[in-house]
PDB file of C-alpha atoms in Angstrom:
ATOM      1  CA  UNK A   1      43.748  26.651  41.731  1.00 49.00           C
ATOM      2  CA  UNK A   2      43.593  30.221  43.543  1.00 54.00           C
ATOM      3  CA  UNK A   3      41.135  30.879  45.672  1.00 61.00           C
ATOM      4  CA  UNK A   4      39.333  33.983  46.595  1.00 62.00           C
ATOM      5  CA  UNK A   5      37.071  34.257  49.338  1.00 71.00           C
ATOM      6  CA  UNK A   6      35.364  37.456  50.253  1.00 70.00           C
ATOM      7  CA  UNK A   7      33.451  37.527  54.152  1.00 72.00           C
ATOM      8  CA  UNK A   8      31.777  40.597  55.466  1.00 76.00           C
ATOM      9  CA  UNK A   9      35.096  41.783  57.136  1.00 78.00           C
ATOM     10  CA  UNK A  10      37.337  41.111  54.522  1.00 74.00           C
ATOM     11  CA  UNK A  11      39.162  44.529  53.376  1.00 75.00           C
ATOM     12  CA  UNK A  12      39.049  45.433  49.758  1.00 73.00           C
ATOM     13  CA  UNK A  13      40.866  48.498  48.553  1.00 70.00           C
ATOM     14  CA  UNK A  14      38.804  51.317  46.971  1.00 68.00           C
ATOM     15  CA  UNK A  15      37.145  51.416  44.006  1.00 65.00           C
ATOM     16  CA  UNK A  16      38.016  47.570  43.842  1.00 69.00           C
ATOM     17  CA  UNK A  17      35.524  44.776  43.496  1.00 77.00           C
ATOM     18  CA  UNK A  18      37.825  41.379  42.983  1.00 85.00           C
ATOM     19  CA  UNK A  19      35.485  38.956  40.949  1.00 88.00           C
ATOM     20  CA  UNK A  20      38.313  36.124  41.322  1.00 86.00           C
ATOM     21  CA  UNK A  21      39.985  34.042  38.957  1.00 87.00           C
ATOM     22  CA  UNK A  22      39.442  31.780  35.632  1.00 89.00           C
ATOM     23  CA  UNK A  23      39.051  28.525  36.208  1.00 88.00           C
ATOM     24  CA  UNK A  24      40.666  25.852  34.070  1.00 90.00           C
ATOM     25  CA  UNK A  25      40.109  25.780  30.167  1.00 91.00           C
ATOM     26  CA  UNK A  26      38.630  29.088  30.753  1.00 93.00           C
ATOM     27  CA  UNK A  27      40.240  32.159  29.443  1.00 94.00           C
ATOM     28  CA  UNK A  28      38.994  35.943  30.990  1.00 95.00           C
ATOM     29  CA  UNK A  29      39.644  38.871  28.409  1.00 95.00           C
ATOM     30  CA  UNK A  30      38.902  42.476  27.991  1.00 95.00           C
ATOM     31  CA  UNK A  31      37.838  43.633  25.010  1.00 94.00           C
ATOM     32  CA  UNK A  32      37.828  47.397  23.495  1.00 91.00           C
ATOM     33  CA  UNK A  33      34.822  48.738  21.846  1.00 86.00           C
ATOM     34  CA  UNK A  34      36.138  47.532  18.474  1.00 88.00           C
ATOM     35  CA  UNK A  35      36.246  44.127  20.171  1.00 88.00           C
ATOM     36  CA  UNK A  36      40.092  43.615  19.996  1.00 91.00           C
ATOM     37  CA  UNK A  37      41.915  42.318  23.370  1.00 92.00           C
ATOM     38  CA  UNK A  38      42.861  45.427  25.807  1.00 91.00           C
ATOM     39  CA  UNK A  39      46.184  44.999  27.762  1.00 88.00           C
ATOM     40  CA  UNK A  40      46.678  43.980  31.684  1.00 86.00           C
ATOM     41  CA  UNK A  41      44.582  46.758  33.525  1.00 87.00           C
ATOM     42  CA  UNK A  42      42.925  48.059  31.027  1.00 92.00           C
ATOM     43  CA  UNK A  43      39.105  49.119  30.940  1.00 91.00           C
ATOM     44  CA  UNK A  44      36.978  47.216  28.914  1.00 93.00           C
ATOM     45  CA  UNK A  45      33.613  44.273  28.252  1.00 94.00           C
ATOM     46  CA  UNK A  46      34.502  41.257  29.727  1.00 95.00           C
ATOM     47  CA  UNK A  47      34.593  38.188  27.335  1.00 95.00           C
ATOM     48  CA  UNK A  48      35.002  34.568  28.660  1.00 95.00           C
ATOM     49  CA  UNK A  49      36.566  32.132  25.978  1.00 94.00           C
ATOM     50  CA  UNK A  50      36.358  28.967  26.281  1.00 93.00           C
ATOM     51  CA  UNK A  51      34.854  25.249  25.045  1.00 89.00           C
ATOM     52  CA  UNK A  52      32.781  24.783  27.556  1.00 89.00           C
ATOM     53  CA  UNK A  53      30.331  27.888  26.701  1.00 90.00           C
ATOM     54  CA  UNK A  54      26.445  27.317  25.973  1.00 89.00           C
ATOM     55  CA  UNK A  55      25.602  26.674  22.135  1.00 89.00           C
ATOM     56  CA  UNK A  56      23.562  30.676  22.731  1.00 91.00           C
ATOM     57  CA  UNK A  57      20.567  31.704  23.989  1.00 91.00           C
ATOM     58  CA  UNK A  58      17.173  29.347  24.014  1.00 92.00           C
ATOM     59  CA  UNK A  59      15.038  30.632  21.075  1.00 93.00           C
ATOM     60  CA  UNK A  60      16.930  34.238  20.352  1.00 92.00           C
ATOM     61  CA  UNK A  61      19.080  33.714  17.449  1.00 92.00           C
ATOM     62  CA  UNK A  62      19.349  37.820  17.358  1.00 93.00           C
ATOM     63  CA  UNK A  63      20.847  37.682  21.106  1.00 89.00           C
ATOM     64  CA  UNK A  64      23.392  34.793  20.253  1.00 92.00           C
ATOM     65  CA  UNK A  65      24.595  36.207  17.470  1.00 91.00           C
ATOM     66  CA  UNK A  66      25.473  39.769  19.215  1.00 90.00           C
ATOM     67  CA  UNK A  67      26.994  37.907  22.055  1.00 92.00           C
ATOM     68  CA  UNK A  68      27.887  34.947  21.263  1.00 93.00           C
ATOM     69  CA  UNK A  69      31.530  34.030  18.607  1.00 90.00           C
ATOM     70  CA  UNK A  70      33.353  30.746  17.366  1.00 85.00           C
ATOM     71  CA  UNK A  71      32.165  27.141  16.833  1.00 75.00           C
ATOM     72  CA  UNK A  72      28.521  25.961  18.529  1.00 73.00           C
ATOM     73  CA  UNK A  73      29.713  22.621  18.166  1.00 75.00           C
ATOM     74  CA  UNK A  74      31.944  22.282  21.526  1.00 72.00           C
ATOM     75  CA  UNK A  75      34.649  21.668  19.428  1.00 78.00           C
ATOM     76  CA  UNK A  76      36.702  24.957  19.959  1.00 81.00           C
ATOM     77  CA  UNK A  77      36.777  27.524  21.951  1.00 89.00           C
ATOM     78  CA  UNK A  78      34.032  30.123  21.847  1.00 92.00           C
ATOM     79  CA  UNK A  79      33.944  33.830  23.243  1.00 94.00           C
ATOM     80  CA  UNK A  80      31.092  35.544  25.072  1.00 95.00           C
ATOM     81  CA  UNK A  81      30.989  39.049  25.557  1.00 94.00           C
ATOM     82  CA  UNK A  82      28.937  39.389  28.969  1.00 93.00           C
ATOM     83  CA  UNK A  83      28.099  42.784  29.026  1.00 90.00           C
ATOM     84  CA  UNK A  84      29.937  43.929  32.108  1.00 90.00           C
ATOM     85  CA  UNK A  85      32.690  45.718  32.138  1.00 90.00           C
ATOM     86  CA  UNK A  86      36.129  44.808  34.224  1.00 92.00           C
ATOM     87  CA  UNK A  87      39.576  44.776  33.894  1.00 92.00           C
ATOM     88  CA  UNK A  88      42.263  42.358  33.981  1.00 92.00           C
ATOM     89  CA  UNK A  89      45.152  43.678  37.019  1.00 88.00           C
ATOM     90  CA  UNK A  90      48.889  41.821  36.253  1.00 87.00           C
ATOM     91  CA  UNK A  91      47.798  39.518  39.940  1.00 84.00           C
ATOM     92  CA  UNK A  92      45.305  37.859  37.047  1.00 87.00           C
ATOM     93  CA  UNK A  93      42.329  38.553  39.732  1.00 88.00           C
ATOM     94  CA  UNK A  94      39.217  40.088  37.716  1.00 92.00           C
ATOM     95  CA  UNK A  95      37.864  42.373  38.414  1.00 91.00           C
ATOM     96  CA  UNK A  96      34.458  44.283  38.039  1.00 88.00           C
ATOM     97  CA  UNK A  97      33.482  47.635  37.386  1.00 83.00           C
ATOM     98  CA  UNK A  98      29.773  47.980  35.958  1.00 80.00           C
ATOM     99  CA  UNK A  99      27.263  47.044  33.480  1.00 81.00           C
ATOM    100  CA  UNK A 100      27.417  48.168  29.460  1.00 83.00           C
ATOM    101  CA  UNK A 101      23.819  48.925  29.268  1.00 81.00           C
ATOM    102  CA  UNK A 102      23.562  50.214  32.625  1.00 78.00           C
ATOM    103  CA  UNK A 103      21.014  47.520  33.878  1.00 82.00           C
ATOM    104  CA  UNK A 104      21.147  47.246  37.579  1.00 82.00           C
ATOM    105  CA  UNK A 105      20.734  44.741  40.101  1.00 80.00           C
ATOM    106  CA  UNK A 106      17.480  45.778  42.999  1.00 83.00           C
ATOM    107  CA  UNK A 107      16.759  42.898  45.606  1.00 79.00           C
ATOM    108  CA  UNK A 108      18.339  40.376  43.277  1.00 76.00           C
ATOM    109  CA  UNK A 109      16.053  41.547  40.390  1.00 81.00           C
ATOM    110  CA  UNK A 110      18.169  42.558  36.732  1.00 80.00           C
ATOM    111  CA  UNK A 111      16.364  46.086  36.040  1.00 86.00           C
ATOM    112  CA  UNK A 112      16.741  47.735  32.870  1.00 85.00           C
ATOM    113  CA  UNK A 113      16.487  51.800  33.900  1.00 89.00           C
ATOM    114  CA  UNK A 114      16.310  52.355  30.145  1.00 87.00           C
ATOM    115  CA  UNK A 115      12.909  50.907  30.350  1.00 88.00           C
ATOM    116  CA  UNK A 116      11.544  52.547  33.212  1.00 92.00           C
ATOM    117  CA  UNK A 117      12.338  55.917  31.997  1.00 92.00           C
ATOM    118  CA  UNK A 118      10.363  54.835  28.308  1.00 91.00           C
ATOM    119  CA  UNK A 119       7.734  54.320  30.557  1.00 93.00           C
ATOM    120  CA  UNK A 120       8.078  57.592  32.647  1.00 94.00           C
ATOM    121  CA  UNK A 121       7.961  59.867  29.438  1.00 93.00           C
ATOM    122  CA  UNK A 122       4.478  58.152  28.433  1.00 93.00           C
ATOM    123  CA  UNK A 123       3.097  59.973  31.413  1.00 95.00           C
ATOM    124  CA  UNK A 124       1.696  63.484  30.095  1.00 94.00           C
ATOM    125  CA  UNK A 125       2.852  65.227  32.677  1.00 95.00           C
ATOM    126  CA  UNK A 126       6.873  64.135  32.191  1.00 95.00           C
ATOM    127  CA  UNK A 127       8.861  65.697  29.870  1.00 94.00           C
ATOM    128  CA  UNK A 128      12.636  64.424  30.834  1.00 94.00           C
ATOM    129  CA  UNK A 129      13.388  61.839  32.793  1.00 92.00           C
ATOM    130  CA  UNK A 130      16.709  59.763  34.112  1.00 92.00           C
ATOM    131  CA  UNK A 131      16.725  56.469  36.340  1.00 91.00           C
ATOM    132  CA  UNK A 132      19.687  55.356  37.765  1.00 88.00           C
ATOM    133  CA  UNK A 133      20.485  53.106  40.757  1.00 84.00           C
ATOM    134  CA  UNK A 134      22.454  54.796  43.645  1.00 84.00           C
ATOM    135  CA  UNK A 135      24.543  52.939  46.471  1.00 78.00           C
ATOM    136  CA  UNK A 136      22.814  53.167  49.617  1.00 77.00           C
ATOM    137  CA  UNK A 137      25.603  52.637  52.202  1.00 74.00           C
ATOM    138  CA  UNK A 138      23.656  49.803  53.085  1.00 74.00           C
ATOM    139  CA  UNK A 139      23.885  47.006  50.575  1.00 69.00           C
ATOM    140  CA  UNK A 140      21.000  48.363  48.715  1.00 72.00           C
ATOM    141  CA  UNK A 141      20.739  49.499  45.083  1.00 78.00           C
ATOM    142  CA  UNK A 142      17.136  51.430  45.001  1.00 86.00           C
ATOM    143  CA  UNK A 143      16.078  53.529  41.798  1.00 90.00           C
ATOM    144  CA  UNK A 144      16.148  56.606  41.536  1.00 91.00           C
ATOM    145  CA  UNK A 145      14.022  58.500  38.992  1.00 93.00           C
ATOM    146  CA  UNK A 146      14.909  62.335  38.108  1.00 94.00           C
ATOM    147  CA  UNK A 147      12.144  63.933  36.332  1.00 94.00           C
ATOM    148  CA  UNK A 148      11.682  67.503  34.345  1.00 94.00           C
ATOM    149  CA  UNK A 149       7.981  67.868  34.462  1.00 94.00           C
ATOM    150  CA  UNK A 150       5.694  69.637  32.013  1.00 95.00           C
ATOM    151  CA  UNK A 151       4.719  71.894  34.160  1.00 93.00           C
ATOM    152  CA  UNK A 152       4.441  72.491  38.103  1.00 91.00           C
ATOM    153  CA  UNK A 153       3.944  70.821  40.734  1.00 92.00           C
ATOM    154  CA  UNK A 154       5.329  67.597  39.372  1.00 92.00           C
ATOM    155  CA  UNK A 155       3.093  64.650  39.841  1.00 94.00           C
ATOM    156  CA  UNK A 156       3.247  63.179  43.178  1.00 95.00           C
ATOM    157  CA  UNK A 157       5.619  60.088  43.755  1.00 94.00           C
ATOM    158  CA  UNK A 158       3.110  57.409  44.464  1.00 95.00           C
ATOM    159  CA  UNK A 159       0.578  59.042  41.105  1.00 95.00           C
ATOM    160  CA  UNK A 160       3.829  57.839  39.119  1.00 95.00           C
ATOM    161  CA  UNK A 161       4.551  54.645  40.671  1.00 94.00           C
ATOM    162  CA  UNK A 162       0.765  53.757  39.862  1.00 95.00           C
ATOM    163  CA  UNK A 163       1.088  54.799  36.344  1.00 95.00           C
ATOM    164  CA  UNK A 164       4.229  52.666  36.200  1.00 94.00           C
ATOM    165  CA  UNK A 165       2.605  49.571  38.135  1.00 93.00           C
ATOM    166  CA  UNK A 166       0.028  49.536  35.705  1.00 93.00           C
ATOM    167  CA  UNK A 167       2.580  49.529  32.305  1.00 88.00           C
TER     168      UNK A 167
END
């Protein structure tokens, strides 16, 4: 068994976020858009295969079939397609690069910015808008919301967070 531990001091080289490594009777792969294996270092969703998987999701048949290949039964292997996107280095040591459908992670919470910006372009007074979550150099991940108004002055920040508290 490899081990990697990550502390606040340890050094990771750029761009690099090192998820770790598969445990036993648990394969890691990378799968292109067309769902076939990618090579070592290639781009693509991370898939876990293995026996030990969940039958699917509790009461969403739709969900566990998009994510969710191979025998229910425990008798085989199985593949799940997470969502997240990774790659597979020749040291064997995953590692992570983002989200597929761009949901983000604020104070622990999974955020779907998709959603919020539905919600934004109800408002009457929105015409465009984009929400993404930025870095904040300190460990944060807040929203950010980037709006083409119908016409000026744009509403003011807390008239919008007010029409969103209340969808």
């Amino acid at each position: 068994i490899v081990e990697y531990r990550i502390g606040p001091d340890t050094a990771l080289a750029p761009g690099r976020v090192p998820a770790g490594y598969p445990l036993e009777g648990v394969e890691i792969l990378i799968l292109g858009e067309d769902g076939a294996p990618h090579a070592a270092g290639e781009s693509g969703e991370i898939a876990v295969r293995s026996r030990y998987l969940s039958p699917g999701y509790w009461r969403r048949p739709d969900r566990t079939r998009a994510t969710f290949s191979g025998d229910a039964t425990g008798n085989a292997p199985r593949v799940y397609r997470t969502g997240d996107l990774g790659r597979l280095p020749p040291d064997g040591c995953l590692e992570l690069i983002g989200r597929l459908d761009h949901q983000v992670k604020v104070r622990g919470y999974l955020v779907h910015p998709d959603e919020i910006e539905r919600r934004l372009l109800e408002h009457e007074e929105i015409r465009q808008a984009a929400v993404v979550g930025r870095d904040d150099g300190a460990g944060g991940n807040p929203l950010v919301a980037y709006l083409v108004p119908t016409r000026a002055p744009a509403p003011a920040p807390a008239v919008l967070r007010r029409f969103l508290q209340a969808r």
